[in-house]
CSV table of C-alpha atoms and ligand atoms in Angstrom, one decimal:
chain,number,residue,atom,x,y,z
A,248,MET,CA,0.0,0.0,0.0
A,249,GLU,CA,1.3,3.5,-0.8
A,250,ASP,CA,2.0,5.3,2.5
A,251,SER,CA,0.7,8.8,1.5
A,252,VAL,CA,-2.7,9.8,0.5
A,253,ARG,CA,-3.0,11.2,-3.0
A,254,ASN,CA,-5.0,14.2,-3.9
A,255,VAL,CA,-6.5,12.7,-7.0
A,256,VAL,CA,-6.5,9.5,-8.9
A,257,ILE,CA,-7.9,9.4,-12.4
A,258,MET,CA,-9.1,6.1,-13.8
A,259,GLY,CA,-8.9,6.1,-17.6
A,260,SER,CA,-6.7,7.7,-20.2
A,261,GLY,CA,-9.0,8.8,-23.0
A,262,CYS,CA,-9.9,12.3,-23.8
A,263,ALA,CA,-11.7,12.9,-20.5
A,264,GLY,CA,-8.9,11.3,-18.3
A,265,HIS,CA,-6.1,13.2,-20.0
A,266,THR,CA,-8.0,16.5,-19.8
A,267,ALA,CA,-8.7,16.0,-16.1
A,268,ALA,CA,-5.0,15.1,-15.7
A,269,LEU,CA,-3.9,18.3,-17.4
A,270,TYR,CA,-6.1,20.6,-15.3
A,271,ALA,CA,-5.3,18.7,-12.1
A,272,ALA,CA,-1.6,18.8,-12.8
A,273,ARG,CA,-1.7,22.6,-13.6
A,274,ALA,CA,-3.5,23.0,-10.2
A,275,ASN,CA,-0.4,21.3,-8.6
A,276,LEU,CA,-2.4,18.3,-7.5
A,277,LYS,CA,0.1,15.8,-8.9
A,278,PRO,CA,-2.6,13.5,-10.3
A,279,LEU,CA,-2.0,9.8,-10.8
A,280,VAL,CA,-3.6,8.5,-14.0
A,281,LEU,CA,-4.3,4.7,-14.1
A,282,GLU,CA,-4.4,4.0,-17.8
A,283,GLY,CA,-6.7,1.0,-17.8
A,284,HIS,CA,-6.9,-1.8,-20.4
A,285,GLU,CA,-7.6,0.4,-23.4
A,286,PRO,CA,-5.0,3.2,-23.1
A,287,GLY,CA,-6.0,6.2,-25.1
A,288,GLY,CA,-9.6,5.1,-25.1
A,289,GLN,CA,-11.7,5.2,-28.3
A,290,LEU,CA,-9.6,7.9,-30.0
A,291,SER,CA,-6.7,5.4,-30.1
A,292,LEU,CA,-8.9,3.2,-32.3
A,293,THR,CA,-10.1,5.8,-34.7
A,294,THR,CA,-8.6,7.4,-37.8
A,295,LEU,CA,-8.9,11.0,-38.9
A,296,VAL,CA,-10.8,13.2,-36.3
A,297,GLU,CA,-12.3,16.2,-38.2
A,298,ASN,CA,-14.5,17.7,-35.6
A,299,PHE,CA,-12.1,18.4,-32.7
A,300,PRO,CA,-11.6,22.2,-32.9
A,301,GLY,CA,-8.2,23.6,-33.5
A,302,PHE,CA,-7.1,21.2,-36.3
A,303,PRO,CA,-8.4,22.7,-39.5
A,304,GLU,CA,-7.1,19.7,-41.5
A,305,GLY,CA,-8.2,17.1,-38.9
A,306,ILE,CA,-5.8,15.1,-36.8
A,307,LEU,CA,-5.4,11.3,-36.4
A,308,GLY,CA,-7.1,10.0,-33.2
A,309,PRO,CA,-4.0,8.3,-31.8
A,310,GLU,CA,-1.9,11.4,-32.4
A,311,LEU,CA,-4.5,13.6,-30.7
A,312,VAL,CA,-4.7,11.5,-27.6
A,313,GLU,CA,-0.9,11.1,-27.4
A,314,ASN,CA,-0.6,14.8,-27.6
A,315,MET,CA,-3.0,15.2,-24.7
A,316,ARG,CA,-1.0,12.7,-22.6
A,317,LYS,CA,2.2,14.5,-23.3
A,318,GLN,CA,0.6,17.8,-22.4
A,319,ALA,CA,-0.6,16.6,-19.1
A,320,ALA,CA,2.7,14.8,-18.3
A,321,ARG,CA,4.6,18.1,-19.0
A,322,PHE,CA,2.8,19.6,-16.0
A,323,GLY,CA,3.5,16.7,-13.7
A,324,ALA,CA,0.7,14.2,-14.2
A,325,GLU,CA,1.9,10.7,-13.4
A,326,TYR,CA,0.9,7.8,-15.6
A,327,ARG,CA,0.8,4.2,-14.6
A,328,ILE,CA,-0.3,1.2,-16.7
A,329,GLY,CA,-2.6,-0.8,-14.6
A,330,HIS,CA,-6.1,-2.1,-14.5
A,331,VAL,CA,-8.1,-1.2,-11.4
A,332,VAL,CA,-9.6,-4.4,-9.9
A,333,SER,CA,-11.6,-2.8,-7.2
A,334,ALA,CA,-12.3,0.5,-5.5
A,335,ASP,CA,-13.8,1.3,-2.1
A,336,LEU,CA,-15.7,4.5,-2.2
A,337,SER,CA,-17.5,4.0,1.2
A,338,LYS,CA,-15.0,6.0,3.3
A,339,GLN,CA,-12.2,8.5,3.2
A,340,PRO,CA,-9.6,8.1,2.0
A,341,ILE,CA,-11.0,6.2,-1.0
A,342,THR,CA,-9.0,3.1,-1.9
A,343,VAL,CA,-8.2,1.9,-5.4
A,344,THR,CA,-6.6,-1.5,-5.9
A,345,VAL,CA,-4.4,-2.1,-9.0
A,346,GLY,CA,-3.1,-5.6,-9.1
A,347,LYS,CA,-1.6,-6.2,-5.6
A,348,GLU,CA,-1.2,-2.5,-4.8
A,349,THR,CA,-3.7,-0.4,-2.9
A,350,ILE,CA,-3.7,3.3,-3.6
A,351,ARG,CA,-5.3,5.8,-1.2
A,352,THR,CA,-6.7,9.0,-2.5
A,353,ARG,CA,-8.9,11.9,-1.3
A,354,THR,CA,-10.7,12.2,-4.6
A,355,LEU,CA,-11.3,9.9,-7.6
A,356,ILE,CA,-12.2,10.8,-11.2
A,357,ILE,CA,-13.8,8.0,-13.1
A,358,ALA,CA,-13.1,8.4,-16.8
A,359,THR,CA,-13.2,4.8,-17.8
A,360,GLY,CA,-15.1,5.5,-21.0
A,361,ALA,CA,-17.0,2.9,-23.0
A,362,SER,CA,-16.0,-0.3,-24.9
A,363,ALA,CA,-17.3,-1.7,-28.1
A,364,ARG,CA,-20.5,-3.6,-28.1
A,365,TRP,CA,-20.7,-7.1,-29.6
A,366,LEU,CA,-23.7,-8.7,-31.2
A,367,GLY,CA,-23.7,-11.8,-29.0
A,368,LEU,CA,-23.9,-14.3,-31.9
A,369,PRO,CA,-23.1,-18.0,-31.2
A,370,ASN,CA,-19.9,-18.0,-33.2
A,371,GLU,CA,-18.9,-14.4,-32.7
A,372,GLN,CA,-16.4,-14.7,-29.8
A,373,ALA,CA,-14.6,-17.7,-31.4
A,374,LEU,CA,-13.9,-15.5,-34.5
A,375,ILE,CA,-12.7,-12.3,-32.9
A,376,GLY,CA,-9.3,-11.8,-34.3
A,377,HIS,CA,-10.1,-14.1,-37.2
A,378,GLY,CA,-12.3,-11.8,-39.2
A,379,VAL,CA,-14.6,-10.5,-36.6
A,380,SER,CA,-13.5,-7.1,-35.3
A,381,SER,CA,-14.7,-3.9,-33.7
A,382,CYS,CA,-11.7,-1.9,-34.9
A,383,ALA,CA,-11.4,-1.0,-38.6
A,384,THR,CA,-8.2,0.9,-37.9
A,385,CYS,CA,-6.6,-2.0,-36.2
A,386,ASP,CA,-7.7,-4.8,-38.5
A,387,GLY,CA,-8.7,-3.4,-41.9
A,388,PHE,CA,-5.3,-3.9,-43.4
A,389,PHE,CA,-5.7,-7.7,-43.2
A,390,PHE,CA,-8.6,-7.6,-45.7
A,391,SER,CA,-7.0,-6.0,-48.7
A,392,GLY,CA,-8.8,-6.9,-51.9
A,393,LYS,CA,-11.5,-8.8,-50.0
A,394,GLU,CA,-15.3,-8.2,-49.6
A,395,ILE,CA,-16.3,-7.3,-46.1
A,396,ALA,CA,-19.3,-6.4,-44.0
A,397,VAL,CA,-19.9,-3.6,-41.5
A,398,ILE,CA,-22.7,-3.8,-39.1
A,399,GLY,CA,-24.5,-0.7,-37.7
A,400,GLY,CA,-26.3,2.5,-38.7
A,401,GLY,CA,-24.6,5.2,-36.7
A,402,ASP,CA,-21.5,7.4,-37.3
A,403,SER,CA,-19.2,4.6,-36.1
A,404,ALA,CA,-20.5,2.2,-38.8
A,405,MET,CA,-20.3,4.9,-41.5
A,406,GLU,CA,-16.7,5.8,-40.5
A,407,GLU,CA,-15.6,2.2,-40.4
A,408,ALA,CA,-17.2,1.5,-43.8
A,409,LEU,CA,-15.5,4.5,-45.4
A,410,PHE,CA,-12.2,3.7,-43.8
A,411,LEU,CA,-12.4,0.1,-45.0
A,412,THR,CA,-12.8,1.0,-48.6
A,413,ARG,CA,-9.1,1.8,-48.5
A,414,PHE,CA,-8.5,-2.0,-48.3
A,415,ALA,CA,-11.6,-3.9,-49.3
A,416,SER,CA,-12.8,-4.5,-52.9
A,417,LYS,CA,-16.4,-4.0,-51.6
A,418,VAL,CA,-18.0,-3.1,-48.3
A,419,THR,CA,-21.5,-4.0,-47.5
A,420,LEU,CA,-23.1,-2.0,-44.7
A,421,ILE,CA,-25.7,-4.0,-42.9
A,422,HIS,CA,-28.3,-2.3,-40.7
A,423,ARG,CA,-31.3,-3.6,-38.9
A,424,ARG,CA,-33.6,-0.7,-39.8
A,425,ASP,CA,-33.9,1.6,-42.8
A,426,GLN,CA,-33.5,4.7,-40.7
A,427,PHE,CA,-30.0,5.8,-39.7
A,428,ARG,CA,-28.6,7.4,-36.5
A,429,ALA,CA,-25.6,8.6,-38.5
A,430,SER,CA,-25.1,12.3,-39.1
A,431,LYS,CA,-26.2,13.4,-42.6
A,432,ILE,CA,-22.7,14.2,-43.7
A,433,MET,CA,-21.3,10.8,-42.8
A,434,LEU,CA,-24.3,8.9,-44.2
A,435,ASP,CA,-24.1,10.8,-47.5
A,436,ARG,CA,-20.4,10.1,-47.8
A,437,ALA,CA,-21.0,6.4,-47.3
A,438,ARG,CA,-24.0,6.4,-49.7
A,439,GLN,CA,-22.1,8.1,-52.4
A,440,HIS,CA,-19.1,5.8,-52.2
A,441,PRO,CA,-19.0,3.5,-55.2
A,442,ASN,CA,-17.6,0.6,-53.2
A,443,ILE,CA,-20.2,0.7,-50.4
A,444,GLU,CA,-23.5,-1.1,-50.7
A,445,PHE,CA,-26.3,-0.8,-48.2
A,446,LEU,CA,-28.3,-3.8,-46.9
A,447,THR,CA,-31.1,-2.4,-44.7
A,448,ASP,CA,-33.8,-4.1,-42.5
A,449,THR,CA,-31.3,-6.9,-42.1
A,450,VAL,CA,-30.0,-8.6,-39.0
A,451,VAL,CA,-27.0,-11.0,-38.6
A,452,GLU,CA,-28.0,-14.3,-37.0
A,453,ASP,CA,-24.6,-15.9,-37.0
A,454,VAL,CA,-21.1,-15.8,-38.5
A,455,HIS,CA,-19.3,-18.7,-40.2
A,456,ASP,CA,-16.9,-20.6,-39.9
A,457,PRO,CA,-15.2,-21.2,-36.5
A,458,SER,CA,-13.9,-24.6,-37.6
A,459,ARG,CA,-11.8,-22.9,-40.3
A,460,LYS,CA,-10.7,-20.1,-37.9
A,461,GLU,CA,-11.8,-17.5,-40.5
A,462,VAL,CA,-14.9,-15.7,-41.5
A,463,THR,CA,-16.4,-17.2,-44.6
A,464,GLY,CA,-19.9,-15.7,-44.4
A,465,LEU,CA,-22.8,-14.4,-42.4
A,466,GLN,CA,-26.3,-15.8,-41.9
A,467,LEU,CA,-28.6,-12.9,-42.5
A,468,ARG,CA,-32.4,-12.4,-42.0
A,469,ASN,CA,-34.6,-9.7,-43.5
A,470,MET,CA,-36.6,-8.2,-40.7
A,471,LYS,CA,-39.6,-7.4,-43.0
A,472,THR,CA,-39.9,-10.7,-45.0
A,473,SER,CA,-38.2,-13.0,-42.4
A,474,LYS,CA,-36.3,-14.5,-45.3
A,475,SER,CA,-32.9,-15.9,-44.2
A,476,TRP,CA,-29.8,-16.4,-46.4
A,477,ASP,CA,-26.1,-17.0,-46.4
A,478,PHE,CA,-24.0,-14.0,-47.3
A,479,PRO,CA,-20.4,-14.7,-48.3
A,480,THR,CA,-17.9,-12.3,-46.8
A,481,SER,CA,-14.3,-12.3,-45.4
A,482,ALA,CA,-14.8,-10.2,-42.4
A,483,MET,CA,-17.5,-8.6,-40.1
A,484,PHE,CA,-16.7,-5.3,-38.6
A,485,LEU,CA,-19.0,-4.1,-35.8
A,486,GLY,CA,-20.0,-0.4,-35.4
A,487,ILE,CA,-23.0,-0.9,-33.1
A,488,GLY,CA,-22.1,1.4,-30.3
A,489,HIS,CA,-20.5,1.0,-26.9
A,490,ILE,CA,-21.1,-0.2,-23.3
A,491,PRO,CA,-20.0,2.1,-20.5
A,492,ASN,CA,-17.2,0.7,-18.4
A,493,ALA,CA,-18.9,1.2,-15.0
A,494,LYS,CA,-19.7,-2.3,-13.9
A,495,MET,CA,-17.2,-2.1,-11.0
A,496,PHE,CA,-19.2,0.8,-9.5
A,497,GLU,CA,-22.7,-0.5,-10.0
A,498,ARG,CA,-23.1,-1.3,-6.2
A,499,GLN,CA,-21.5,1.9,-5.0
A,500,LEU,CA,-22.8,4.5,-7.5
A,501,GLU,CA,-26.1,5.1,-9.3
A,502,THR,CA,-26.3,3.9,-12.9
A,503,ASP,CA,-29.0,4.3,-15.5
A,504,GLN,CA,-30.8,1.3,-17.2
A,505,ASP,CA,-27.9,0.9,-19.7
A,506,GLY,CA,-25.2,1.1,-17.0
A,507,TYR,CA,-24.0,4.7,-17.5
A,508,LEU,CA,-23.0,6.4,-14.3
A,509,LYS,CA,-25.5,9.0,-13.2
A,510,THR,CA,-24.1,12.4,-12.4
A,511,HIS,CA,-25.7,15.6,-11.1
A,512,ASP,CA,-24.3,19.1,-11.5
A,513,TYR,CA,-22.5,17.9,-14.6
A,514,VAL,CA,-19.8,15.6,-13.1
A,515,LEU,CA,-20.7,15.0,-9.4
A,516,THR,CA,-21.7,11.5,-8.2
A,517,ARG,CA,-23.6,10.9,-5.0
A,518,VAL,CA,-20.3,10.1,-3.2
A,519,PRO,CA,-18.4,13.2,-2.1
A,520,GLY,CA,-15.0,13.3,-3.7
A,521,VAL,CA,-15.9,11.0,-6.5
A,522,PHE,CA,-16.5,12.5,-10.0
A,523,ALA,CA,-17.3,10.9,-13.3
A,524,CYS,CA,-16.6,12.4,-16.8
A,525,GLY,CA,-16.5,11.4,-20.4
A,526,ASP,CA,-18.3,8.5,-22.1
A,527,VAL,CA,-18.9,6.5,-18.9
A,528,GLN,CA,-21.4,9.1,-17.8
A,529,ASP,CA,-22.5,10.6,-21.1
A,530,ARG,CA,-25.0,8.7,-23.1
A,531,ARG,CA,-26.1,11.8,-25.0
A,532,TYR,CA,-23.2,13.5,-26.7
A,533,ARG,CA,-20.3,11.0,-26.6
A,534,GLN,CA,-17.9,13.2,-28.5
A,535,ALA,CA,-14.2,13.7,-28.0
A,536,ILE,CA,-14.7,17.4,-27.3
A,537,THR,CA,-17.5,16.8,-24.8
A,538,ALA,CA,-15.4,14.2,-23.0
A,539,ALA,CA,-12.6,16.6,-22.8
A,540,GLY,CA,-15.0,19.3,-21.5
A,541,THR,CA,-16.3,17.1,-18.7
A,542,GLY,CA,-12.7,16.0,-17.8
A,543,CYS,CA,-11.9,19.7,-17.3
A,544,MET,CA,-15.0,20.1,-15.1
A,545,ALA,CA,-14.1,17.1,-13.0
A,546,ALA,CA,-10.6,18.4,-12.3
A,547,ILE,CA,-12.0,21.8,-11.3
A,548,GLU,CA,-14.5,20.1,-9.0
A,549,VAL,CA,-11.7,18.1,-7.4
A,550,GLU,CA,-9.8,21.4,-6.7
A,551,LYS,CA,-12.9,22.9,-5.1
A,552,PHE,CA,-13.6,19.7,-3.0
A,553,LEU,CA,-10.0,19.6,-1.7
A,554,GLU,CA,-10.0,23.3,-0.9
A,555,LYS,CA,-13.2,22.8,1.1
A,556,GLN,CA,-11.6,19.9,3.0
A,557,GLY,CA,-8.7,22.2,3.8
A,558,HIS,CA,-6.1,20.5,1.6
B,899,NAP,P1,-24.9,4.8,-32.1
B,899,NAP,O1,-25.1,6.2,-32.7
B,899,NAP,O2,-25.5,4.5,-30.9
B,899,NAP,O3,-25.3,3.8,-33.3
B,899,NAP,C1,-25.3,2.4,-33.0
B,899,NAP,C2,-25.9,1.7,-34.2
B,899,NAP,O4,-25.8,0.3,-34.0
B,899,NAP,C3,-27.4,2.0,-34.4
B,899,NAP,O5,-27.6,2.2,-35.8
B,899,NAP,C4,-28.0,0.8,-33.9
B,899,NAP,O6,-29.2,0.5,-34.5
B,899,NAP,C5,-27.0,-0.3,-34.2
B,899,NAP,N1,-27.1,-1.4,-33.2
B,899,NAP,C6,-27.0,-1.3,-31.8
B,899,NAP,N2,-27.1,-2.5,-31.3
B,899,NAP,C7,-27.4,-3.4,-32.3
B,899,NAP,C8,-27.6,-4.8,-32.4
B,899,NAP,N3,-27.6,-5.5,-31.3
B,899,NAP,N4,-27.8,-5.3,-33.6
B,899,NAP,C9,-27.8,-4.5,-34.7
B,899,NAP,N5,-27.5,-3.2,-34.7
B,899,NAP,C10,-27.3,-2.6,-33.5
B,899,NAP,O7,-23.3,4.5,-31.9
B,899,NAP,P2,-22.0,5.0,-32.7
B,899,NAP,O8,-22.2,4.9,-34.1
B,899,NAP,O9,-20.9,4.3,-32.1
B,899,NAP,O10,-21.9,6.6,-32.3
B,899,NAP,C11,-21.8,7.0,-30.9
B,899,NAP,C12,-21.6,8.5,-30.8
B,899,NAP,O11,-20.3,8.8,-31.3
B,899,NAP,C13,-22.6,9.3,-31.6
B,899,NAP,O12,-22.9,10.4,-30.9
B,899,NAP,C14,-21.8,9.6,-32.9
B,899,NAP,O13,-22.2,10.8,-33.5
B,899,NAP,C15,-20.4,9.7,-32.3
B,899,NAP,N6,-19.4,9.4,-33.4
B,899,NAP,C16,-19.0,10.4,-34.2
B,899,NAP,C17,-18.1,10.2,-35.2
B,899,NAP,C18,-17.6,11.3,-36.1
B,899,NAP,O14,-18.2,12.4,-36.0
B,899,NAP,N7,-16.6,11.2,-36.9
B,899,NAP,C19,-17.6,8.9,-35.4
B,899,NAP,C20,-18.0,7.8,-34.6
B,899,NAP,C21,-19.0,8.1,-33.6
B,899,NAP,P3,-30.6,1.3,-34.3
B,899,NAP,O15,-30.4,2.6,-35.0
B,899,NAP,O16,-31.6,0.4,-34.9
B,899,NAP,O17,-30.7,1.4,-32.8
C-alpha cells in the first residue's frame, strides 16, 4: 500500500482522463492516472478526427490522444499502466486496488469510457481476431482486396465502412432498420461511395466458420420478410455502439438502465470526492470534445472539493 494519501487518482486515459489530468496537474495536485486496459480510449482506435476544434485539416485520433497525454505529463501528471480491480468509495480516503497494490486518495475521477458492443452471436467470440473485429483501424489492413461487411447504422459504422474502402474491394453496410442514426454528412459520404453497398432491415443471425478459424460468411435475415440467407464475406466489422465501463461501480454509484454512471451538477456523483466524466457518464453527446470538457469540469470540482476539505 502506498503510504501517502494522494490528492486525486484518475481512472482512464482517454480524452476525459487526459484533460482531467492536465487541469489537475496545472493546479499542482500531482494527479495519478491509471491507464486501464484500453490506453488512449476510443480515440486510439479511430482514424482522422475532423471535428475536434483547433485542427483545420483534422488530426489522427491516436496522435490527438498522445498529444493530450504529453501535455498533461509536462505539467507533472503521473501515468501508470494498470487495471483497477476494485475501489472502495465508502469511506475517506478512497482506496483503489491495482493488481496487488492499494492506492489511497482523497478524490477519484472516473473516466473509464465505454467499450465496443458485440452482437452476441453463437460463433462471434470464437472468430474475434479471425475476421470479426470492432476496430477497422486495427484490422482493416488484413482484408486487402476482400469483400467485407460492416454492421450498424450510426456514425461509427459509416466511419468504419468509409475507412475500410481503402483496403476492401467491396464493403456491405448491414443495418437492422432503414432509418439511420448517423449524421447526414457521414451517411451521405457512405451512400455516395461507389464501393459501399447498403443492406437495410437486415440482422445478422450468425457468423461462419469457426472450424476454419476464418470468416467465410454471415447468416442474415430480412426483418420485414423473415427470409434468411447466407451472405459470403471475409470479415465482419462491428460499429454498433458501446457499453459504459462502469460495472465495477454499480453497487456503489447510481447507474441508469444501460449502465451509464449517473451524475448531477455535470460531473458529481452521490459520493463526495468521486467524480465521473466522459463516455462512462455521457450517453447523449459522446464526442471527444464533450469528453474533454467534462474532464476539465471534474478536475475543477476536485480542486474545489480539496479546498473545502482544507487540503
Ligand atoms: P450509435 O449512434 O448508438 O449507433 C449504433 C448503431 O448500431 C445504431 O444504428 C443501432 O441500430 C445499431 N445497433 C446497436 N445494437 C445493435 C444490435 N444488437 N444489432 C444490430 N444493430 C445494432 O453509436 P455510434 O455509431 O458508435 O456513435 C456513438 C456516438 O459517437 C454518436 O454520438 C456519434 O455521433 C459519435 N461518433 C462520431 C463520429 C464522427 O463524427 N466522426 C464517429 C463515430 C462516432 P438502431 O439505430 O436500430 O438502434
